Short mmCIF file of C-alpha atoms in Angstrom, two decimals:
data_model
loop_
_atom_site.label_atom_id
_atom_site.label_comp_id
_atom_site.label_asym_id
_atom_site.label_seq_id
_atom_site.Cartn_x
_atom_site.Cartn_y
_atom_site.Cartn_z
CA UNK D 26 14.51 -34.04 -6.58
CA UNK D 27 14.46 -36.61 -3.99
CA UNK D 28 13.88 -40.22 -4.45
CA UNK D 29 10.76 -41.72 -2.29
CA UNK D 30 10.57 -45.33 -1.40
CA UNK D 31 8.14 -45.98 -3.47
CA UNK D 32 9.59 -44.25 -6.30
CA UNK D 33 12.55 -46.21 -5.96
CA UNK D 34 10.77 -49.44 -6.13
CA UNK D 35 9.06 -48.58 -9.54
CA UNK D 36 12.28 -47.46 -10.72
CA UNK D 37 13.66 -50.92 -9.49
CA UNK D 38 10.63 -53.11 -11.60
CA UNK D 39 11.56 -50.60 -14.57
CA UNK D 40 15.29 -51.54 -14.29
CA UNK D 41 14.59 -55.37 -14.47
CA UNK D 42 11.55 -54.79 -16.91
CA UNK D 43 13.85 -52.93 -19.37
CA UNK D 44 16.64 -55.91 -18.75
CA UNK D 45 14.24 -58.30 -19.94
CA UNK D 46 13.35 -56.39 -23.47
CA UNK D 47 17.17 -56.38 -23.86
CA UNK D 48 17.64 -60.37 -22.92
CA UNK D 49 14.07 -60.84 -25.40
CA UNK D 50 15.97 -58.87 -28.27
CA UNK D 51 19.52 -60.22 -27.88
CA UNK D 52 17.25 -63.85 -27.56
CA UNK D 53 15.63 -63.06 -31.34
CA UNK D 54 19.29 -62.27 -33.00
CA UNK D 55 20.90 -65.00 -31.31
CA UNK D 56 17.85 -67.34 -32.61
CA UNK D 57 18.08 -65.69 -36.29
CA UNK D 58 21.72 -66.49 -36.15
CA UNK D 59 21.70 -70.41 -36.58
CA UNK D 60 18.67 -69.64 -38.55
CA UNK D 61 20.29 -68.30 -41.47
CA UNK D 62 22.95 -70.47 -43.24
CA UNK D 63 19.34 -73.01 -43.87
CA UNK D 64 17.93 -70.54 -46.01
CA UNK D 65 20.31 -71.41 -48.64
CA UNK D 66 18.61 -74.35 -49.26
CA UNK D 67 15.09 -73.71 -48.01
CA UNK D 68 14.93 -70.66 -50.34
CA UNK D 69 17.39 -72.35 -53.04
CA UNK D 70 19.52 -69.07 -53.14
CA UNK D 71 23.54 -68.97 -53.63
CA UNK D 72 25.28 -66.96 -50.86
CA UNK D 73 25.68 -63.41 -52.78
CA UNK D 74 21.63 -63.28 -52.83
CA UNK D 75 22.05 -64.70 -48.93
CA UNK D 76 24.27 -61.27 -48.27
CA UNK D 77 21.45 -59.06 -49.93
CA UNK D 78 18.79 -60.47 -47.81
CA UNK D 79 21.10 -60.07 -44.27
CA UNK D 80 21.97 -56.45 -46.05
CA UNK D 81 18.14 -55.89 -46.01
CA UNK D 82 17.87 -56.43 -42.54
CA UNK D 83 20.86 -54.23 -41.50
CA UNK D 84 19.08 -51.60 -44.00
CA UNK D 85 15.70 -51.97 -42.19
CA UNK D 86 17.01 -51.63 -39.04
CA UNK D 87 19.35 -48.40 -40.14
CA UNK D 88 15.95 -46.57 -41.53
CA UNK D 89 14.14 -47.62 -38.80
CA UNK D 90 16.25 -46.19 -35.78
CA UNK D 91 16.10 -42.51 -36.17
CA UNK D 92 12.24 -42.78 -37.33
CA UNK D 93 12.01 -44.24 -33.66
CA UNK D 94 13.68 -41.32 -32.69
CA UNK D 95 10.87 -39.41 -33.70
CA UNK D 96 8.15 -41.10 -31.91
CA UNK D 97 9.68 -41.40 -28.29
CA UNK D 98 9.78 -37.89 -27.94
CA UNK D 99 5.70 -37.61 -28.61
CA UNK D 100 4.56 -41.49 -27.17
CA UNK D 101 7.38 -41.89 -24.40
CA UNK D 102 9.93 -44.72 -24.29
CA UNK D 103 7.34 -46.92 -22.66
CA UNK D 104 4.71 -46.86 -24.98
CA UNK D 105 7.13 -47.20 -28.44
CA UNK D 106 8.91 -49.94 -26.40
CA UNK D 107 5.93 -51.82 -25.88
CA UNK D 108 4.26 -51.29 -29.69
CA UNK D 109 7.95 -52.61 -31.42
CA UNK D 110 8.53 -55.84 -28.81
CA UNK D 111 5.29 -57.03 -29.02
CA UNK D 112 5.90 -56.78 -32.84
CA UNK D 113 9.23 -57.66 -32.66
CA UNK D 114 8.40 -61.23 -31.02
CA UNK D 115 7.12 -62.41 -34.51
CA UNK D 116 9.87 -61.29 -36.80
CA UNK D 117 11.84 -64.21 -36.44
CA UNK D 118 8.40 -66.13 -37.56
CA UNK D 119 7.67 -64.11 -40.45
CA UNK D 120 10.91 -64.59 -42.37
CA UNK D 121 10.79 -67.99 -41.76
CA UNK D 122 7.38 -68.80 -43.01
CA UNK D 123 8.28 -66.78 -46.31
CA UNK D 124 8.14 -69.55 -48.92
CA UNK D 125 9.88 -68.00 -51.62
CA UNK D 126 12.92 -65.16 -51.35
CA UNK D 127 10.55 -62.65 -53.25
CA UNK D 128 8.19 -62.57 -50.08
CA UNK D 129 11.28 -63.06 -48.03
CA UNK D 130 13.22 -59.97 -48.84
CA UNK D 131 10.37 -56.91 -47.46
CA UNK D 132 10.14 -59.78 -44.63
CA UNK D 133 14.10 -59.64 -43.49
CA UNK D 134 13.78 -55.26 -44.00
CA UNK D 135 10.67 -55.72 -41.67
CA UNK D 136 12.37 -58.00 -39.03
CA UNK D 137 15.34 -55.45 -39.12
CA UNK D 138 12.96 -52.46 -38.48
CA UNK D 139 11.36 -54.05 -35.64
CA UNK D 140 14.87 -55.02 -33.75
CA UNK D 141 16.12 -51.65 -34.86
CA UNK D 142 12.99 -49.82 -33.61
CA UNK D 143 13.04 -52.03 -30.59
CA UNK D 144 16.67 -51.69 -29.74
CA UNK D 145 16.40 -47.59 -29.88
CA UNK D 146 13.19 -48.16 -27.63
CA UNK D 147 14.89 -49.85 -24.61
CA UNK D 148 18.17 -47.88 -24.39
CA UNK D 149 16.17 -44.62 -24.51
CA UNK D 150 14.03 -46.30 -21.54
CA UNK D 151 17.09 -47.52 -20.05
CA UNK D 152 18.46 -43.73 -19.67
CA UNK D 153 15.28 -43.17 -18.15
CA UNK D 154 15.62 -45.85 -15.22
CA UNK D 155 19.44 -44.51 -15.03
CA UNK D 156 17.50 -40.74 -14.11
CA UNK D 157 14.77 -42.10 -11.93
CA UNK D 158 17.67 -44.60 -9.76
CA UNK D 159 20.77 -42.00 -10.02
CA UNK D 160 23.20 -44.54 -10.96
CA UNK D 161 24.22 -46.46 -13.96
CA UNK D 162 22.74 -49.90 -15.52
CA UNK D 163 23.14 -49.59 -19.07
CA UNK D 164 26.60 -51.43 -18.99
CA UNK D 165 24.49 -54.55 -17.29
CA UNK D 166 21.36 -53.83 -19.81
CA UNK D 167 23.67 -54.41 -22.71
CA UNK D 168 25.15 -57.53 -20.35
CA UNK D 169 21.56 -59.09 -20.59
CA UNK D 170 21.45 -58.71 -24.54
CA UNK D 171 24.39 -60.67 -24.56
CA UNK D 172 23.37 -63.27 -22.37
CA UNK D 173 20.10 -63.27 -24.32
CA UNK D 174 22.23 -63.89 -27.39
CA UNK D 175 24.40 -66.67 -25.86
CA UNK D 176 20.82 -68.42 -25.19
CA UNK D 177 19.41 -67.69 -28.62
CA UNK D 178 21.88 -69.06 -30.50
CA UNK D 179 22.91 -72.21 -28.19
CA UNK D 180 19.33 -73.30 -28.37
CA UNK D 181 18.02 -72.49 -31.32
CA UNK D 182 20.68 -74.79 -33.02
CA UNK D 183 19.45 -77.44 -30.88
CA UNK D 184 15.77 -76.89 -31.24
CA UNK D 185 16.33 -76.43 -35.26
CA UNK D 186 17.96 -80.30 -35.17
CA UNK D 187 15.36 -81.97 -33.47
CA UNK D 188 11.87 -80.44 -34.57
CA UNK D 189 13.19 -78.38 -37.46
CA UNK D 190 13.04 -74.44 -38.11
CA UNK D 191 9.31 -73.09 -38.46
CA UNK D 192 8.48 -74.92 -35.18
CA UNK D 193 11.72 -73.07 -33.79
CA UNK D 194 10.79 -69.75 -35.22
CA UNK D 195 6.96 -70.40 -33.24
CA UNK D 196 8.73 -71.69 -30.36
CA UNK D 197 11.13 -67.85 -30.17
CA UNK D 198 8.01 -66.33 -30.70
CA UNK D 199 5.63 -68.08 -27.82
CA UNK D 200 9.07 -67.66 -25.76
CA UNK D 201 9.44 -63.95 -26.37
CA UNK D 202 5.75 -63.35 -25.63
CA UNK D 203 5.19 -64.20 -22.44
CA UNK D 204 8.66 -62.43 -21.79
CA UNK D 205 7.57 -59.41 -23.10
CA UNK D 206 3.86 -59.32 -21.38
CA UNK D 207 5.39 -60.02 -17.95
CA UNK D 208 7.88 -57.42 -18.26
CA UNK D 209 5.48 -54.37 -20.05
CA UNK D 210 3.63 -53.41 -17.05
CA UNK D 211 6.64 -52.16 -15.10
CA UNK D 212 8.50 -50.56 -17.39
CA UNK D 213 8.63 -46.78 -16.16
CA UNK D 214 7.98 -43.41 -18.02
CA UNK D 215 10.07 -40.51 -18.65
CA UNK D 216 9.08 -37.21 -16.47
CA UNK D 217 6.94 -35.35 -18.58
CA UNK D 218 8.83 -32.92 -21.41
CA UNK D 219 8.44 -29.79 -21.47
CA UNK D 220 6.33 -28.27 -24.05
CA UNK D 221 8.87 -26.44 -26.30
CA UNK D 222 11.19 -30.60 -26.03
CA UNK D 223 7.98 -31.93 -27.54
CA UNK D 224 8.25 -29.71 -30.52
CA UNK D 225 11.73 -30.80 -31.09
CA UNK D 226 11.54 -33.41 -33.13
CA UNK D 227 13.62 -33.11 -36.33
CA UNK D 228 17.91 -34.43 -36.08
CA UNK D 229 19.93 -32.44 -33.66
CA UNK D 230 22.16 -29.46 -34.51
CA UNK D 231 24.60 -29.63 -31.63
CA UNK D 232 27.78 -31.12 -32.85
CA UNK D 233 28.21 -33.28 -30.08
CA UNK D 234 25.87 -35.84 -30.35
CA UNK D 235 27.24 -36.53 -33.91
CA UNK D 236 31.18 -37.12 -32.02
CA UNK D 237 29.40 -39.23 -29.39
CA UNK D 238 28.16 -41.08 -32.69
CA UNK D 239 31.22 -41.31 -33.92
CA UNK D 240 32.63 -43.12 -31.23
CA UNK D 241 29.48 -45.26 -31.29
CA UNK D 242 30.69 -45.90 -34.68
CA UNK D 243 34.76 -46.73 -34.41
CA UNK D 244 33.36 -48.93 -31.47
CA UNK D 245 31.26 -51.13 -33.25
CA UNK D 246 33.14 -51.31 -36.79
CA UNK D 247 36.03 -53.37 -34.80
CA UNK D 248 33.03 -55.32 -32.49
CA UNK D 249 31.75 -56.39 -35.97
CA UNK D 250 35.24 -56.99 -38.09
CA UNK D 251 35.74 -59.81 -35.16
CA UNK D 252 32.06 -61.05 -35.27
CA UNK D 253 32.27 -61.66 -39.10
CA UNK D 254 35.74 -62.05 -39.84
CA UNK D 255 38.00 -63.44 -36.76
CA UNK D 256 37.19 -67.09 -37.91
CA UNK D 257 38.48 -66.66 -41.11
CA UNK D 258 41.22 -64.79 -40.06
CA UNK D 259 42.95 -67.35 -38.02
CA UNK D 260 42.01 -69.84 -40.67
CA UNK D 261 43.54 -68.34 -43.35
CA UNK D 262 46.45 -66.06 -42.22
CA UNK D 263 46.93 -67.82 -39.09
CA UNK D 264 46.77 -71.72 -40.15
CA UNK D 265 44.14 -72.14 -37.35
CA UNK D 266 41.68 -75.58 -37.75
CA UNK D 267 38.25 -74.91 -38.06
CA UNK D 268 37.70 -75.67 -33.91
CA UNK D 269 40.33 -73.37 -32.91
CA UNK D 270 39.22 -70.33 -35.38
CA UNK D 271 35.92 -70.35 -33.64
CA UNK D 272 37.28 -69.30 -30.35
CA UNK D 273 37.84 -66.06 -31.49
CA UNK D 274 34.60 -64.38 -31.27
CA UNK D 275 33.68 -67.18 -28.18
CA UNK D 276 36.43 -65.50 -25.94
CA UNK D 277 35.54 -62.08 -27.32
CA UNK D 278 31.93 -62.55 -26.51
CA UNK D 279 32.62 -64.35 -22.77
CA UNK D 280 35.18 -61.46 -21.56
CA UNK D 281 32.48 -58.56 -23.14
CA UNK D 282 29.34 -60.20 -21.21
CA UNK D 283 31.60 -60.47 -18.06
CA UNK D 284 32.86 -56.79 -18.23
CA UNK D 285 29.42 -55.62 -19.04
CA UNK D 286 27.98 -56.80 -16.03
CA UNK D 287 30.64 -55.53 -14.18
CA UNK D 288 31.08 -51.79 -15.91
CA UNK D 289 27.70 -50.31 -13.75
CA UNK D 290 30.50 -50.53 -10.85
CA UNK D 291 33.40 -49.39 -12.67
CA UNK D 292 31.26 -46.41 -14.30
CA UNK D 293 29.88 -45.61 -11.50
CA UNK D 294 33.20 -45.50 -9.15
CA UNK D 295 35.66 -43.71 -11.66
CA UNK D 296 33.12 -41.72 -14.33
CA UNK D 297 32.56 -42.26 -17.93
CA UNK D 298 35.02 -40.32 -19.42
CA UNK D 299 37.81 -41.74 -17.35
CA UNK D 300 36.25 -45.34 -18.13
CA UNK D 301 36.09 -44.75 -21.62
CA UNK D 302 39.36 -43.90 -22.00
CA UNK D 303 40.48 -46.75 -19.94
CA UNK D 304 38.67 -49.16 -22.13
CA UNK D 305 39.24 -47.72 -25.25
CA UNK D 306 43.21 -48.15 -24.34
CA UNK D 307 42.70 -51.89 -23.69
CA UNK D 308 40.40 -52.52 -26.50
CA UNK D 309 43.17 -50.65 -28.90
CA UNK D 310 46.00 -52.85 -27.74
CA UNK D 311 43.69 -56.00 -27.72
CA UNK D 312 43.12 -55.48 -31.50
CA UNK D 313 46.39 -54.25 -32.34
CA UNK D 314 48.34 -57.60 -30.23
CA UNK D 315 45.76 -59.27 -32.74
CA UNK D 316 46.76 -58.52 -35.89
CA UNK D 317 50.62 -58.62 -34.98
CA UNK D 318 49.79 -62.54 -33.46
CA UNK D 319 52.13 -65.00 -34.84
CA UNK D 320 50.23 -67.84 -33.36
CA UNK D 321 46.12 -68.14 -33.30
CA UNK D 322 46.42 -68.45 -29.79
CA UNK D 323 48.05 -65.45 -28.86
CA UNK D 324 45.00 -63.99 -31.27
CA UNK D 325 42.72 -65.12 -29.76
CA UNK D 326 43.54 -64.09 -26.30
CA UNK D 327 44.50 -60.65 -27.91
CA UNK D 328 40.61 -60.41 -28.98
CA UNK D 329 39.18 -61.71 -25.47
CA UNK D 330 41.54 -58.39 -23.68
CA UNK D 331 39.64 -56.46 -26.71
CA UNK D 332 36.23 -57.74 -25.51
CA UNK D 333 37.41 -56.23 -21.81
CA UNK D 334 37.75 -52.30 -23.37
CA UNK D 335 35.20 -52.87 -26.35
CA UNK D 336 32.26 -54.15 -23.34
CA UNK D 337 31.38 -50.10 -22.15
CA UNK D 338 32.19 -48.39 -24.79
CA UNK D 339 28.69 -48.56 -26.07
CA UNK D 340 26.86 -48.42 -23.25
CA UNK D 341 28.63 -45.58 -22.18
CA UNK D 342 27.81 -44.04 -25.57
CA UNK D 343 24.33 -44.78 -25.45
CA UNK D 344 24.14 -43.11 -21.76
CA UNK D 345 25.90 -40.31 -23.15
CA UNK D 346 23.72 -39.99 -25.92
CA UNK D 347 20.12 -40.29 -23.75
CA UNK D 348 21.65 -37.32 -21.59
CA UNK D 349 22.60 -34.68 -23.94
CA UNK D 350 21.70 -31.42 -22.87
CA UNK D 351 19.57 -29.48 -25.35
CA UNK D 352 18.03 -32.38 -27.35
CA UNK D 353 15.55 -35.27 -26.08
CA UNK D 354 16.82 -38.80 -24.99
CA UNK D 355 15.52 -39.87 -27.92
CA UNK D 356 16.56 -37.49 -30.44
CA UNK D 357 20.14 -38.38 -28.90
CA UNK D 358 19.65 -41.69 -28.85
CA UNK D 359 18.40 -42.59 -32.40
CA UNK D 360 21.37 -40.29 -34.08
CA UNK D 361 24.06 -42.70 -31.75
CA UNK D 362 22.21 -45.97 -33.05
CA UNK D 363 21.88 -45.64 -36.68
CA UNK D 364 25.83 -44.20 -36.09
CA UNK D 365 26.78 -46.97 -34.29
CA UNK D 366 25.18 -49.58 -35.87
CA UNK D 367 25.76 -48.98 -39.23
CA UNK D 368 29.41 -50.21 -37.65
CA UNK D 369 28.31 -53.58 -37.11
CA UNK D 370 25.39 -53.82 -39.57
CA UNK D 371 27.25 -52.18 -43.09
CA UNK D 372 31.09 -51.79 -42.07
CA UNK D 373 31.67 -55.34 -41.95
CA UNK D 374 31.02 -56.14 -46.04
CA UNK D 375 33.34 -53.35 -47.02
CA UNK D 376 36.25 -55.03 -44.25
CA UNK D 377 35.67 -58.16 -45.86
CA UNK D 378 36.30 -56.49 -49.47
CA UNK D 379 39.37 -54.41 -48.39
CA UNK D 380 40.50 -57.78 -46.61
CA UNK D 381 40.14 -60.00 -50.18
CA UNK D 382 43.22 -57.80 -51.20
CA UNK D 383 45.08 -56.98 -48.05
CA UNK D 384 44.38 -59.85 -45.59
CA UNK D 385 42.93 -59.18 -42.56
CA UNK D 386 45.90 -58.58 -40.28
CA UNK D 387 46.54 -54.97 -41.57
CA UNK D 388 43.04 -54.19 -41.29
CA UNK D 389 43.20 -55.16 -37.31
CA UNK D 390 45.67 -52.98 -37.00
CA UNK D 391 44.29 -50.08 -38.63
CA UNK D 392 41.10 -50.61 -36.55
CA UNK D 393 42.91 -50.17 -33.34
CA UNK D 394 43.56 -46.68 -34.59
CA UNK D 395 39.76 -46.14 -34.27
CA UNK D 396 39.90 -47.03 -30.61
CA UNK D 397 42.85 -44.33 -29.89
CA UNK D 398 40.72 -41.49 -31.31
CA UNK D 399 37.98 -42.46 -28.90
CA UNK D 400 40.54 -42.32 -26.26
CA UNK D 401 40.76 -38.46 -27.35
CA UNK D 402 37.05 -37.86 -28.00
CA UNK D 403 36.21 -39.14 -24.28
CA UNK D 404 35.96 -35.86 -22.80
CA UNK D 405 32.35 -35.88 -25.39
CA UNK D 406 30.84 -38.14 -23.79
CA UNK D 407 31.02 -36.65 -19.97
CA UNK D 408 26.78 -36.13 -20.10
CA UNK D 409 26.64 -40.24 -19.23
CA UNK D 410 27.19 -39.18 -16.16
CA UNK D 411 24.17 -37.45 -16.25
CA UNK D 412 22.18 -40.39 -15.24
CA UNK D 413 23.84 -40.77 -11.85
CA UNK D 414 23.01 -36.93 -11.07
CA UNK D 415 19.51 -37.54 -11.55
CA UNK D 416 19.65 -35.46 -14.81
#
């Protein structure tokens, strides 16, 4: 079908619309982040109950991804987007303004459900944008999440400091607002399903949205392993001080914002299988140089070349997973999030176990063997390309 002018220019507004909601969600993690170590003291908990509440939130958001699944299909990306980021703009608020951790555990599952909900939203509209332009921008959507993180967390410690954390959790949420408002009205719509797609509406039976999962899944459990555990890593195995360890997930984070603003190009130049096996390669041998490093240094360099192959992996993935033939974007889609997530929102406690007895470098090491089966389960996720066919 061809593309008019004016077609193109919606499509346009919907691309930067639907890079907003991801810069507004990465913005409401990366504000929760310096967030949470105060309510040890605000709430008068010891870190174990700490873990359940943070395990709440990953919980939320795992229940509340495929259940999101299940209303795109019969609202459209646009509208479900719209209902879970105006929501999502006061989770932040409502966990914080808990006074007790009774009130403040349903309030962490709720803020989970709504990023969750929200996150499944946008990449399902994303695919759309990716049909309605013919070319890639998930890569560069996930970018903006990033960068929305980076901002989130570098402010919010400052704001907490000076005016303290419920007028920071009001300030995210005022922020996020007028973010979201300004962006709603141009998000696009998907073409209208067909009748018998509408009625499709329960998990998918094709096998290959559950392998496109899967390498979702052996993405993320690495992505989180160095979020959680890098730090501690160099500290302890390493004999890194506390300045140095907290490079790690800096240079991971810098060279996987870079690369995902950059892997639209690369995507849409060499394909998505042939990029995802190119980055699952480097992301392999980052890891692997990692947990062989005599020296922090040579670690931490080790996980910035990870954060080149790990960047498109999951937008890739996610593209893959919104262009599935047979099933709806968002049947696809929710199945490859609760997947993939559960990598870097439940993985991460059992690595830390395992790692109490082993240390961490043999667990680095055994990760990278995650990336080389994606290398060989590529060839799965060849619908991405989909989006630049105008599928």
């Amino acid at each position: 079908m061809a593309i008019t002018t004016e077609n193109r220019a919606a499509a346009q507004r919907g691309r930067w619309a639907v890079a907003a909601m991801f810069c507004t969600n990465g913005f409401i993690v990366g504000s929760w982040a310096p967030q949470i170590p105060l309510l040890l003291t605000r709430l008068d908990i010891r870190e174990a109950t700490l873990g359940l509440l943070i395990l709440g939130f990953g919980l939320g958001a795992l229940v509340a991804m495929p259940s999101c699944g299940l209303l795109i299909p019969r609202y459209g990306s646009q509208k479900v987007l719209t209902a879970f980021a105006v929501a999502c703009t006061a989770g932040l608020l409502i966990v914080i303004a808990m006074p007790s951790v009774w009130l403040a555990a349903p309030a962490m599952v709720l803020f989970g459900a709504l990023v969750g909900g929200m996150d499944v939203a946008m990449n399902t509209n994303a695919v759309a944008v990716e049909r309605k332009l013919g070319k890639a921008i998930m890569s560069a959507s996930h970018g903006f999440w990033s960068l929305g993180g980076f901002a989130g967390g570098g402010l919010g410690g400052l704001t907490i400091q000076r005016f303290g954390t419920l007028p920071h959790a009001i300030m995210v949420t005022l922020i996020t607002l007028v973010v979201v408002f300004a962006a709603i009205r141009f998000l696009v719509s998907e073409d209208q399903p067909a009748p018998e797609a509408k009625s499709r509406t329960g998990f998918p039976r094709q096998p290959a949205i559950y392998i496109v999962g899967l390498i979702a899944l052996f993405a993320m459990i690495p992505e989180g392993a160095i979020l959680d555990w890098a730090a501690i890593y160099l500290r302890q195995e390493r004999s890194a001080d506390i300045a140095t360890a907290g490079f790690a997930f800096a240079a991971f984070s810098a060279t996987m914002a870079t690369m995902r603003f950059l892997g639209d190009i690369v995507r849409n130049r060499f394909g998505a299988v042939l990029t995802l096996r190119v980055s699952s390669l480097i992301a392999a041998l980052g890891i692997f140089v990692a947990g062989l490093s005599p020296t922090p240094w040579l670690a931490i360099a080790a996980f910035a070349f990870a954060g080149f192959g790990l960047a498109n992996i999951i937008p890739i993935a996610f593209s893959a997973a919104g262009n599935q033939p047979g099933i709806s974007s968002a049947a696809g889609m929710s199945v490859v999030s609760t997947l993939g997530y559960s990598g870097i929102l439940v993985a991460p406690s059992f690595i830390g176990f395992i790692g109490q007895s082993t240390g961490f470098a043999p667990i680095y090491l055994g990760l990278s063997v995650l990336l080389v089966i994606v290398f060989f389960a590529a060839r799965f996720a060849a619908s991405a390309d989909g989006a630049q066919s105008g599928h």
